[in-house]
């Protein structure tokens, strides 16, 4: 809708006119029932923001989507500690509202790449997921997507030999 390529939008500083156009485009996607946290925040600020939404909408269904758990602001001295603090807050917030759902997008670590040479060992295992100890206790559903090219599969996608997987 901007008339620009993805590279232009992502890598070039916009002019004042382009900023106005981008603002109008973004405005069309914003309404009163969507709250955007535009910058990474620490776990405490995240909890404060979500608690204000819970207070404002005590009888509404609330869906909170976190795009990449690793983007939580690190003020604890390590990314893992910051992620653990956020997961703690999510678990606490789940108890404050009867109709709240959290969707957390996160990345796998690169442990699974170390198993790329043997197709039978390529399935994800618990230790491939950042924060897996808490995530597995917290999640009702854990969905893992693997990128084939990270495993060296570049020519054929979704093509499996008959002996690859039991199912």
PDB file of N, CA and C in Angstrom, residues 52-147:
ATOM      1  N   UNK A  52      -4.202  -3.663  33.266  1.00  0.00           N
ATOM      2  CA  UNK A  52      -5.108  -2.551  32.928  1.00  0.00           C
ATOM      3  C   UNK A  52      -6.160  -3.008  31.922  1.00  0.00           C
ATOM      4  N   UNK A  53      -5.791  -3.884  31.007  1.00  0.00           N
ATOM      5  CA  UNK A  53      -6.759  -4.423  30.045  1.00  0.00           C
ATOM      6  C   UNK A  53      -7.757  -5.343  30.758  1.00  0.00           C
ATOM      7  N   UNK A  54      -7.257  -6.164  31.668  1.00  0.00           N
ATOM      8  CA  UNK A  54      -8.133  -7.054  32.443  1.00  0.00           C
ATOM      9  C   UNK A  54      -9.146  -6.233  33.237  1.00  0.00           C
ATOM     10  N   UNK A  55      -8.687  -5.158  33.855  1.00  0.00           N
ATOM     11  CA  UNK A  55      -9.573  -4.287  34.639  1.00  0.00           C
ATOM     12  C   UNK A  55     -10.612  -3.620  33.746  1.00  0.00           C
ATOM     13  N   UNK A  56     -10.187  -3.203  32.573  1.00  0.00           N
ATOM     14  CA  UNK A  56     -11.085  -2.501  31.653  1.00  0.00           C
ATOM     15  C   UNK A  56     -12.130  -3.438  31.043  1.00  0.00           C
ATOM     16  N   UNK A  57     -11.771  -4.714  30.853  1.00  0.00           N
ATOM     17  CA  UNK A  57     -12.661  -5.673  30.194  1.00  0.00           C
ATOM     18  C   UNK A  57     -12.816  -6.947  31.033  1.00  0.00           C
ATOM     19  N   UNK A  58     -13.450  -6.853  32.198  1.00  0.00           N
ATOM     20  CA  UNK A  58     -13.519  -8.021  33.086  1.00  0.00           C
ATOM     21  C   UNK A  58     -14.360  -9.178  32.541  1.00  0.00           C
ATOM     22  N   UNK A  59     -15.303  -8.895  31.629  1.00  0.00           N
ATOM     23  CA  UNK A  59     -16.188  -9.944  31.126  1.00  0.00           C
ATOM     24  C   UNK A  59     -15.959 -10.270  29.653  1.00  0.00           C
ATOM     25  N   UNK A  60     -14.913  -9.727  29.067  1.00  0.00           N
ATOM     26  CA  UNK A  60     -14.624  -9.963  27.650  1.00  0.00           C
ATOM     27  C   UNK A  60     -13.536 -11.014  27.510  1.00  0.00           C
ATOM     28  N   UNK A  61     -13.544 -11.692  26.375  1.00  0.00           N
ATOM     29  CA  UNK A  61     -12.458 -12.614  26.059  1.00  0.00           C
ATOM     30  C   UNK A  61     -11.247 -11.781  25.643  1.00  0.00           C
ATOM     31  N   UNK A  62     -10.102 -12.116  26.188  1.00  0.00           N
ATOM     32  CA  UNK A  62      -8.873 -11.375  25.899  1.00  0.00           C
ATOM     33  C   UNK A  62      -7.842 -12.334  25.316  1.00  0.00           C
ATOM     34  N   UNK A  63      -7.267 -11.953  24.191  1.00  0.00           N
ATOM     35  CA  UNK A  63      -6.187 -12.720  23.589  1.00  0.00           C
ATOM     36  C   UNK A  63      -4.955 -11.828  23.584  1.00  0.00           C
ATOM     37  N   UNK A  64      -3.881 -12.319  24.180  1.00  0.00           N
ATOM     38  CA  UNK A  64      -2.622 -11.585  24.225  1.00  0.00           C
ATOM     39  C   UNK A  64      -1.625 -12.343  23.359  1.00  0.00           C
ATOM     40  N   UNK A  65      -1.097 -11.675  22.365  1.00  0.00           N
ATOM     41  CA  UNK A  65      -0.121 -12.299  21.479  1.00  0.00           C
ATOM     42  C   UNK A  65       1.229 -11.632  21.698  1.00  0.00           C
ATOM     43  N   UNK A  66       2.225 -12.431  21.989  1.00  0.00           N
ATOM     44  CA  UNK A  66       3.584 -11.933  22.193  1.00  0.00           C
ATOM     45  C   UNK A  66       4.420 -12.419  21.017  1.00  0.00           C
ATOM     46  N   UNK A  67       4.890 -11.485  20.235  1.00  0.00           N
ATOM     47  CA  UNK A  67       5.675 -11.842  19.062  1.00  0.00           C
ATOM     48  C   UNK A  67       7.146 -11.922  19.449  1.00  0.00           C
ATOM     49  N   UNK A  68       7.569 -13.100  19.733  1.00  0.00           N
ATOM     50  CA  UNK A  68       8.943 -13.450  20.079  1.00  0.00           C
ATOM     51  C   UNK A  68       9.261 -13.142  21.533  1.00  0.00           C
ATOM     52  N   UNK A  69       9.247 -14.154  22.303  1.00  0.00           N
ATOM     53  CA  UNK A  69       9.518 -14.082  23.734  1.00  0.00           C
ATOM     54  C   UNK A  69      10.889 -13.477  24.031  1.00  0.00           C
ATOM     55  N   UNK A  70      11.812 -13.630  23.103  1.00  0.00           N
ATOM     56  CA  UNK A  70      13.151 -13.087  23.316  1.00  0.00           C
ATOM     57  C   UNK A  70      13.204 -11.570  23.234  1.00  0.00           C
ATOM     58  N   UNK A  71      12.123 -10.937  22.795  1.00  0.00           N
ATOM     59  CA  UNK A  71      12.099  -9.474  22.696  1.00  0.00           C
ATOM     60  C   UNK A  71      11.771  -8.792  24.012  1.00  0.00           C
ATOM     61  N   UNK A  72      11.535  -9.567  25.068  1.00  0.00           N
ATOM     62  CA  UNK A  72      11.275  -8.948  26.362  1.00  0.00           C
ATOM     63  C   UNK A  72      12.525  -8.172  26.767  1.00  0.00           C
ATOM     64  N   UNK A  73      12.318  -7.002  27.330  1.00  0.00           N
ATOM     65  CA  UNK A  73      13.431  -6.138  27.704  1.00  0.00           C
ATOM     66  C   UNK A  73      14.249  -6.797  28.815  1.00  0.00           C
ATOM     67  N   UNK A  74      15.517  -6.944  28.578  1.00  0.00           N
ATOM     68  CA  UNK A  74      16.413  -7.616  29.524  1.00  0.00           C
ATOM     69  C   UNK A  74      16.920  -6.618  30.554  1.00  0.00           C
ATOM     70  N   UNK A  75      16.401  -6.718  31.773  1.00  0.00           N
ATOM     71  CA  UNK A  75      16.893  -5.901  32.883  1.00  0.00           C
ATOM     72  C   UNK A  75      17.369  -6.776  34.033  1.00  0.00           C
ATOM     73  N   UNK A  76      17.411  -8.059  33.803  1.00  0.00           N
ATOM     74  CA  UNK A  76      17.771  -9.003  34.860  1.00  0.00           C
ATOM     75  C   UNK A  76      19.210  -9.497  34.729  1.00  0.00           C
ATOM     76  N   UNK A  77      19.912  -9.042  33.719  1.00  0.00           N
ATOM     77  CA  UNK A  77      21.292  -9.468  33.542  1.00  0.00           C
ATOM     78  C   UNK A  77      21.456 -10.584  32.534  1.00  0.00           C
ATOM     79  N   UNK A  78      20.347 -11.238  32.161  1.00  0.00           N
ATOM     80  CA  UNK A  78      20.423 -12.263  31.122  1.00  0.00           C
ATOM     81  C   UNK A  78      19.067 -12.380  30.451  1.00  0.00           C
ATOM     82  N   UNK A  79      19.100 -12.782  29.197  1.00  0.00           N
ATOM     83  CA  UNK A  79      17.854 -12.947  28.449  1.00  0.00           C
ATOM     84  C   UNK A  79      16.999 -14.036  29.086  1.00  0.00           C
ATOM     85  N   UNK A  80      17.622 -15.094  29.553  1.00  0.00           N
ATOM     86  CA  UNK A  80      16.865 -16.173  30.184  1.00  0.00           C
ATOM     87  C   UNK A  80      16.135 -15.687  31.431  1.00  0.00           C
ATOM     88  N   UNK A  81      16.800 -14.891  32.254  1.00  0.00           N
ATOM     89  CA  UNK A  81      16.157 -14.368  33.466  1.00  0.00           C
ATOM     90  C   UNK A  81      14.983 -13.458  33.103  1.00  0.00           C
ATOM     91  N   UNK A  82      15.150 -12.654  32.053  1.00  0.00           N
ATOM     92  CA  UNK A  82      14.061 -11.772  31.620  1.00  0.00           C
ATOM     93  C   UNK A  82      12.883 -12.589  31.102  1.00  0.00           C
ATOM     94  N   UNK A  83      13.175 -13.642  30.327  1.00  0.00           N
ATOM     95  CA  UNK A  83      12.111 -14.513  29.824  1.00  0.00           C
ATOM     96  C   UNK A  83      11.413 -15.233  30.969  1.00  0.00           C
ATOM     97  N   UNK A  84      12.177 -15.711  31.927  1.00  0.00           N
ATOM     98  CA  UNK A  84      11.588 -16.389  33.091  1.00  0.00           C
ATOM     99  C   UNK A  84      10.667 -15.448  33.864  1.00  0.00           C
ATOM    100  N   UNK A  85      11.082 -14.186  34.007  1.00  0.00           N
ATOM    101  CA  UNK A  85      10.257 -13.207  34.709  1.00  0.00           C
ATOM    102  C   UNK A  85       8.952 -12.959  33.951  1.00  0.00           C
ATOM    103  N   UNK A  86       9.029 -12.897  32.627  1.00  0.00           N
ATOM    104  CA  UNK A  86       7.823 -12.697  31.830  1.00  0.00           C
ATOM    105  C   UNK A  86       6.896 -13.907  31.936  1.00  0.00           C
ATOM    106  N   UNK A  87       7.454 -15.098  31.868  1.00  0.00           N
ATOM    107  CA  UNK A  87       6.632 -16.308  31.987  1.00  0.00           C
ATOM    108  C   UNK A  87       5.970 -16.381  33.361  1.00  0.00           C
ATOM    109  N   UNK A  88       6.666 -15.954  34.390  1.00  0.00           N
ATOM    110  CA  UNK A  88       6.072 -15.902  35.721  1.00  0.00           C
ATOM    111  C   UNK A  88       4.854 -14.971  35.713  1.00  0.00           C
ATOM    112  N   UNK A  89       5.005 -13.787  35.109  1.00  0.00           N
ATOM    113  CA  UNK A  89       3.905 -12.821  35.061  1.00  0.00           C
ATOM    114  C   UNK A  89       2.728 -13.366  34.252  1.00  0.00           C
ATOM    115  N   UNK A  90       3.005 -14.037  33.153  1.00  0.00           N
ATOM    116  CA  UNK A  90       1.930 -14.622  32.344  1.00  0.00           C
ATOM    117  C   UNK A  90       1.156 -15.642  33.161  1.00  0.00           C
ATOM    118  N   UNK A  91       1.872 -16.490  33.870  1.00  0.00           N
ATOM    119  CA  UNK A  91       1.212 -17.504  34.702  1.00  0.00           C
ATOM    120  C   UNK A  91       0.346 -16.833  35.771  1.00  0.00           C
ATOM    121  N   UNK A  92       0.831 -15.762  36.360  1.00  0.00           N
ATOM    122  CA  UNK A  92       0.068 -15.034  37.382  1.00  0.00           C
ATOM    123  C   UNK A  92      -1.155 -14.353  36.761  1.00  0.00           C
ATOM    124  N   UNK A  93      -0.969 -13.750  35.584  1.00  0.00           N
ATOM    125  CA  UNK A  93      -2.059 -13.042  34.915  1.00  0.00           C
ATOM    126  C   UNK A  93      -3.176 -13.990  34.487  1.00  0.00           C
ATOM    127  N   UNK A  94      -2.815 -15.230  34.148  1.00  0.00           N
ATOM    128  CA  UNK A  94      -3.837 -16.208  33.755  1.00  0.00           C
ATOM    129  C   UNK A  94      -4.858 -16.419  34.872  1.00  0.00           C
ATOM    130  N   UNK A  95      -4.435 -16.269  36.102  1.00  0.00           N
ATOM    131  CA  UNK A  95      -5.335 -16.460  37.229  1.00  0.00           C
ATOM    132  C   UNK A  95      -6.209 -15.256  37.538  1.00  0.00           C
ATOM    133  N   UNK A  96      -5.969 -14.134  36.876  1.00  0.00           N
ATOM    134  CA  UNK A  96      -6.721 -12.911  37.156  1.00  0.00           C
ATOM    135  C   UNK A  96      -7.953 -12.727  36.278  1.00  0.00           C
ATOM    136  N   UNK A  97      -8.096 -13.548  35.257  1.00  0.00           N
ATOM    137  CA  UNK A  97      -9.200 -13.355  34.315  1.00  0.00           C
ATOM    138  C   UNK A  97      -9.677 -14.723  33.802  1.00  0.00           C
ATOM    139  N   UNK A  98     -10.986 -14.944  33.781  1.00  0.00           N
ATOM    140  CA  UNK A  98     -11.464 -16.271  33.369  1.00  0.00           C
ATOM    141  C   UNK A  98     -11.381 -16.525  31.868  1.00  0.00           C
ATOM    142  N   UNK A  99     -11.245 -15.481  31.065  1.00  0.00           N
ATOM    143  CA  UNK A  99     -11.275 -15.638  29.610  1.00  0.00           C
ATOM    144  C   UNK A  99     -10.051 -15.014  28.964  1.00  0.00           C
ATOM    145  N   UNK A 100      -8.871 -15.335  29.454  1.00  0.00           N
ATOM    146  CA  UNK A 100      -7.652 -14.769  28.862  1.00  0.00           C
ATOM    147  C   UNK A 100      -6.813 -15.891  28.262  1.00  0.00           C
ATOM    148  N   UNK A 101      -6.271 -15.603  27.112  1.00  0.00           N
ATOM    149  CA  UNK A 101      -5.459 -16.585  26.397  1.00  0.00           C
ATOM    150  C   UNK A 101      -4.180 -15.883  25.947  1.00  0.00           C
ATOM    151  N   UNK A 102      -3.056 -16.540  26.128  1.00  0.00           N
ATOM    152  CA  UNK A 102      -1.767 -16.000  25.700  1.00  0.00           C
ATOM    153  C   UNK A 102      -1.237 -16.838  24.546  1.00  0.00           C
ATOM    154  N   UNK A 103      -0.859 -16.158  23.483  1.00  0.00           N
ATOM    155  CA  UNK A 103      -0.188 -16.798  22.355  1.00  0.00           C
ATOM    156  C   UNK A 103       1.226 -16.247  22.341  1.00  0.00           C
ATOM    157  N   UNK A 104       2.189 -17.132  22.546  1.00  0.00           N
ATOM    158  CA  UNK A 104       3.583 -16.715  22.645  1.00  0.00           C
ATOM    159  C   UNK A 104       4.351 -17.285  21.458  1.00  0.00           C
ATOM    160  N   UNK A 105       4.915 -16.405  20.662  1.00  0.00           N
ATOM    161  CA  UNK A 105       5.765 -16.836  19.564  1.00  0.00           C
ATOM    162  C   UNK A 105       7.203 -16.757  20.050  1.00  0.00           C
ATOM    163  N   UNK A 106       7.933 -17.804  19.816  1.00  0.00           N
ATOM    164  CA  UNK A 106       9.301 -17.861  20.302  1.00  0.00           C
ATOM    165  C   UNK A 106      10.137 -18.593  19.270  1.00  0.00           C
ATOM    166  N   UNK A 107      11.421 -18.538  19.424  1.00  0.00           N
ATOM    167  CA  UNK A 107      12.304 -19.207  18.496  1.00  0.00           C
ATOM    168  C   UNK A 107      12.928 -20.423  19.153  1.00  0.00           C
ATOM    169  N   UNK A 108      13.227 -21.389  18.318  1.00  0.00           N
ATOM    170  CA  UNK A 108      13.979 -22.541  18.815  1.00  0.00           C
ATOM    171  C   UNK A 108      15.445 -22.138  18.864  1.00  0.00           C
ATOM    172  N   UNK A 109      16.193 -22.777  19.761  1.00  0.00           N
ATOM    173  CA  UNK A 109      17.632 -22.557  19.718  1.00  0.00           C
ATOM    174  C   UNK A 109      18.207 -23.429  18.604  1.00  0.00           C
ATOM    175  N   UNK A 110      19.492 -23.397  18.411  1.00  0.00           N
ATOM    176  CA  UNK A 110      20.084 -24.110  17.269  1.00  0.00           C
ATOM    177  C   UNK A 110      20.500 -25.544  17.585  1.00  0.00           C
ATOM    178  N   UNK A 111      20.065 -26.088  18.711  1.00  0.00           N
ATOM    179  CA  UNK A 111      20.430 -27.467  19.036  1.00  0.00           C
ATOM    180  C   UNK A 111      19.961 -28.444  17.967  1.00  0.00           C
ATOM    181  N   UNK A 112      18.797 -28.206  17.391  1.00  0.00           N
ATOM    182  CA  UNK A 112      18.278 -29.157  16.412  1.00  0.00           C
ATOM    183  C   UNK A 112      19.130 -29.195  15.146  1.00  0.00           C
ATOM    184  N   UNK A 113      19.856 -28.129  14.852  1.00  0.00           N
ATOM    185  CA  UNK A 113      20.721 -28.126  13.674  1.00  0.00           C
ATOM    186  C   UNK A 113      21.868 -29.122  13.849  1.00  0.00           C
ATOM    187  N   UNK A 114      22.275 -29.340  15.103  1.00  0.00           N
ATOM    188  CA  UNK A 114      23.351 -30.294  15.366  1.00  0.00           C
ATOM    189  C   UNK A 114      22.935 -31.721  15.007  1.00  0.00           C
ATOM    190  N   UNK A 115      21.622 -31.946  14.866  1.00  0.00           N
ATOM    191  CA  UNK A 115      21.121 -33.281  14.527  1.00  0.00           C
ATOM    192  C   UNK A 115      20.703 -33.365  13.055  1.00  0.00           C
ATOM    193  N   UNK A 116      21.093 -32.404  12.261  1.00  0.00           N
ATOM    194  CA  UNK A 116      20.629 -32.317  10.877  1.00  0.00           C
ATOM    195  C   UNK A 116      21.109 -33.469  10.001  1.00  0.00           C
ATOM    196  N   UNK A 117      22.191 -34.104  10.372  1.00  0.00           N
ATOM    197  CA  UNK A 117      22.734 -35.163   9.522  1.00  0.00           C
ATOM    198  C   UNK A 117      21.931 -36.455   9.593  1.00  0.00           C
ATOM    199  N   UNK A 118      21.076 -36.607  10.582  1.00  0.00           N
ATOM    200  CA  UNK A 118      20.291 -37.839  10.715  1.00  0.00           C
ATOM    201  C   UNK A 118      18.811 -37.470  10.745  1.00  0.00           C
ATOM    202  N   UNK A 119      18.101 -37.803   9.682  1.00  0.00           N
ATOM    203  CA  UNK A 119      16.699 -37.388   9.556  1.00  0.00           C
ATOM    204  C   UNK A 119      15.829 -37.928  10.689  1.00  0.00           C
ATOM    205  N   UNK A 120      16.180 -39.067  11.239  1.00  0.00           N
ATOM    206  CA  UNK A 120      15.373 -39.647  12.313  1.00  0.00           C
ATOM    207  C   UNK A 120      15.509 -38.866  13.623  1.00  0.00           C
ATOM    208  N   UNK A 121      16.540 -38.039  13.748  1.00  0.00           N
ATOM    209  CA  UNK A 121      16.745 -37.247  14.961  1.00  0.00           C
ATOM    210  C   UNK A 121      16.390 -35.770  14.778  1.00  0.00           C
ATOM    211  N   UNK A 122      15.746 -35.433  13.675  1.00  0.00           N
ATOM    212  CA  UNK A 122      15.466 -34.023  13.399  1.00  0.00           C
ATOM    213  C   UNK A 122      14.204 -33.508  14.077  1.00  0.00           C
ATOM    214  N   UNK A 123      13.372 -34.385  14.594  1.00  0.00           N
ATOM    215  CA  UNK A 123      12.162 -33.898  15.245  1.00  0.00           C
ATOM    216  C   UNK A 123      12.552 -33.052  16.447  1.00  0.00           C
ATOM    217  N   UNK A 124      11.774 -32.016  16.735  1.00  0.00           N
ATOM    218  CA  UNK A 124      12.096 -31.155  17.883  1.00  0.00           C
ATOM    219  C   UNK A 124      12.014 -31.925  19.199  1.00  0.00           C
ATOM    220  N   UNK A 125      12.896 -31.597  20.104  1.00  0.00           N
ATOM    221  CA  UNK A 125      12.837 -32.146  21.458  1.00  0.00           C
ATOM    222  C   UNK A 125      12.770 -30.974  22.433  1.00  0.00           C
ATOM    223  N   UNK A 126      12.431 -31.267  23.664  1.00  0.00           N
ATOM    224  CA  UNK A 126      12.174 -30.230  24.663  1.00  0.00           C
ATOM    225  C   UNK A 126      13.300 -29.212  24.776  1.00  0.00           C
ATOM    226  N   UNK A 127      14.533 -29.659  24.762  1.00  0.00           N
ATOM    227  CA  UNK A 127      15.656 -28.740  24.968  1.00  0.00           C
ATOM    228  C   UNK A 127      15.893 -27.797  23.782  1.00  0.00           C
ATOM    229  N   UNK A 128      15.200 -28.002  22.669  1.00  0.00           N
ATOM    230  CA  UNK A 128      15.329 -27.104  21.518  1.00  0.00           C
ATOM    231  C   UNK A 128      14.573 -25.799  21.717  1.00  0.00           C
ATOM    232  N   UNK A 129      13.668 -25.766  22.690  1.00  0.00           N
ATOM    233  CA  UNK A 129      12.789 -24.613  22.882  1.00  0.00           C
ATOM    234  C   UNK A 129      13.312 -23.770  24.033  1.00  0.00           C
ATOM    235  N   UNK A 130      13.533 -22.486  23.779  1.00  0.00           N
ATOM    236  CA  UNK A 130      13.963 -21.573  24.838  1.00  0.00           C
ATOM    237  C   UNK A 130      12.929 -21.564  25.952  1.00  0.00           C
ATOM    238  N   UNK A 131      13.375 -21.630  27.172  1.00  0.00           N
ATOM    239  CA  UNK A 131      12.465 -21.572  28.309  1.00  0.00           C
ATOM    240  C   UNK A 131      11.528 -22.760  28.383  1.00  0.00           C
ATOM    241  N   UNK A 132      11.958 -23.909  27.835  1.00  0.00           N
ATOM    242  CA  UNK A 132      11.046 -25.042  27.695  1.00  0.00           C
ATOM    243  C   UNK A 132      10.485 -25.533  29.026  1.00  0.00           C
ATOM    244  N   UNK A 133      11.276 -25.473  30.099  1.00  0.00           N
ATOM    245  CA  UNK A 133      10.786 -25.957  31.381  1.00  0.00           C
ATOM    246  C   UNK A 133       9.513 -25.244  31.794  1.00  0.00           C
ATOM    247  N   UNK A 134       9.518 -23.926  31.738  1.00  0.00           N
ATOM    248  CA  UNK A 134       8.326 -23.158  32.109  1.00  0.00           C
ATOM    249  C   UNK A 134       7.279 -23.180  31.014  1.00  0.00           C
ATOM    250  N   UNK A 135       7.701 -23.095  29.765  1.00  0.00           N
ATOM    251  CA  UNK A 135       6.731 -23.059  28.668  1.00  0.00           C
ATOM    252  C   UNK A 135       5.882 -24.321  28.648  1.00  0.00           C
ATOM    253  N   UNK A 136       6.498 -25.478  28.849  1.00  0.00           N
ATOM    254  CA  UNK A 136       5.735 -26.721  28.784  1.00  0.00           C
ATOM    255  C   UNK A 136       4.737 -26.831  29.932  1.00  0.00           C
ATOM    256  N   UNK A 137       5.039 -26.243  31.079  1.00  0.00           N
ATOM    257  CA  UNK A 137       4.085 -26.235  32.184  1.00  0.00           C
ATOM    258  C   UNK A 137       2.975 -25.220  31.930  1.00  0.00           C
ATOM    259  N   UNK A 138       3.305 -24.138  31.264  1.00  0.00           N
ATOM    260  CA  UNK A 138       2.389 -23.024  31.060  1.00  0.00           C
ATOM    261  C   UNK A 138       1.451 -23.236  29.882  1.00  0.00           C
ATOM    262  N   UNK A 139       1.927 -23.901  28.849  1.00  0.00           N
ATOM    263  CA  UNK A 139       1.186 -23.981  27.591  1.00  0.00           C
ATOM    264  C   UNK A 139       0.131 -25.072  27.593  1.00  0.00           C
ATOM    265  N   UNK A 140      -1.016 -24.728  27.014  1.00  0.00           N
ATOM    266  CA  UNK A 140      -2.023 -25.734  26.714  1.00  0.00           C
ATOM    267  C   UNK A 140      -1.663 -26.424  25.398  1.00  0.00           C
ATOM    268  N   UNK A 141      -1.072 -25.655  24.491  1.00  0.00           N
ATOM    269  CA  UNK A 141      -0.650 -26.172  23.197  1.00  0.00           C
ATOM    270  C   UNK A 141       0.735 -25.602  22.907  1.00  0.00           C
ATOM    271  N   UNK A 142       1.640 -26.450  22.472  1.00  0.00           N
ATOM    272  CA  UNK A 142       2.962 -25.998  22.039  1.00  0.00           C
ATOM    273  C   UNK A 142       3.121 -26.412  20.590  1.00  0.00           C
ATOM    274  N   UNK A 143       3.212 -25.440  19.714  1.00  0.00           N
ATOM    275  CA  UNK A 143       3.333 -25.681  18.286  1.00  0.00           C
ATOM    276  C   UNK A 143       4.742 -25.296  17.875  1.00  0.00           C
ATOM    277  N   UNK A 144       5.420 -26.198  17.180  1.00  0.00           N
ATOM    278  CA  UNK A 144       6.795 -25.928  16.763  1.00  0.00           C
ATOM    279  C   UNK A 144       6.876 -25.984  15.248  1.00  0.00           C
ATOM    280  N   UNK A 145       7.427 -24.929  14.682  1.00  0.00           N
ATOM    281  CA  UNK A 145       7.638 -24.872  13.244  1.00  0.00           C
ATOM    282  C   UNK A 145       9.142 -24.879  13.010  1.00  0.00           C
ATOM    283  N   UNK A 146       9.580 -25.749  12.146  1.00  0.00           N
ATOM    284  CA  UNK A 146      11.002 -25.811  11.823  1.00  0.00           C
ATOM    285  C   UNK A 146      11.201 -25.281  10.404  1.00  0.00           C
ATOM    286  N   UNK A 147      12.283 -24.583  10.199  1.00  0.00           N
ATOM    287  CA  UNK A 147      12.602 -24.043   8.893  1.00  0.00           C
ATOM    288  C   UNK A 147      13.482 -25.050   8.144  1.00  0.00           C
TER     289      UNK A 147
END
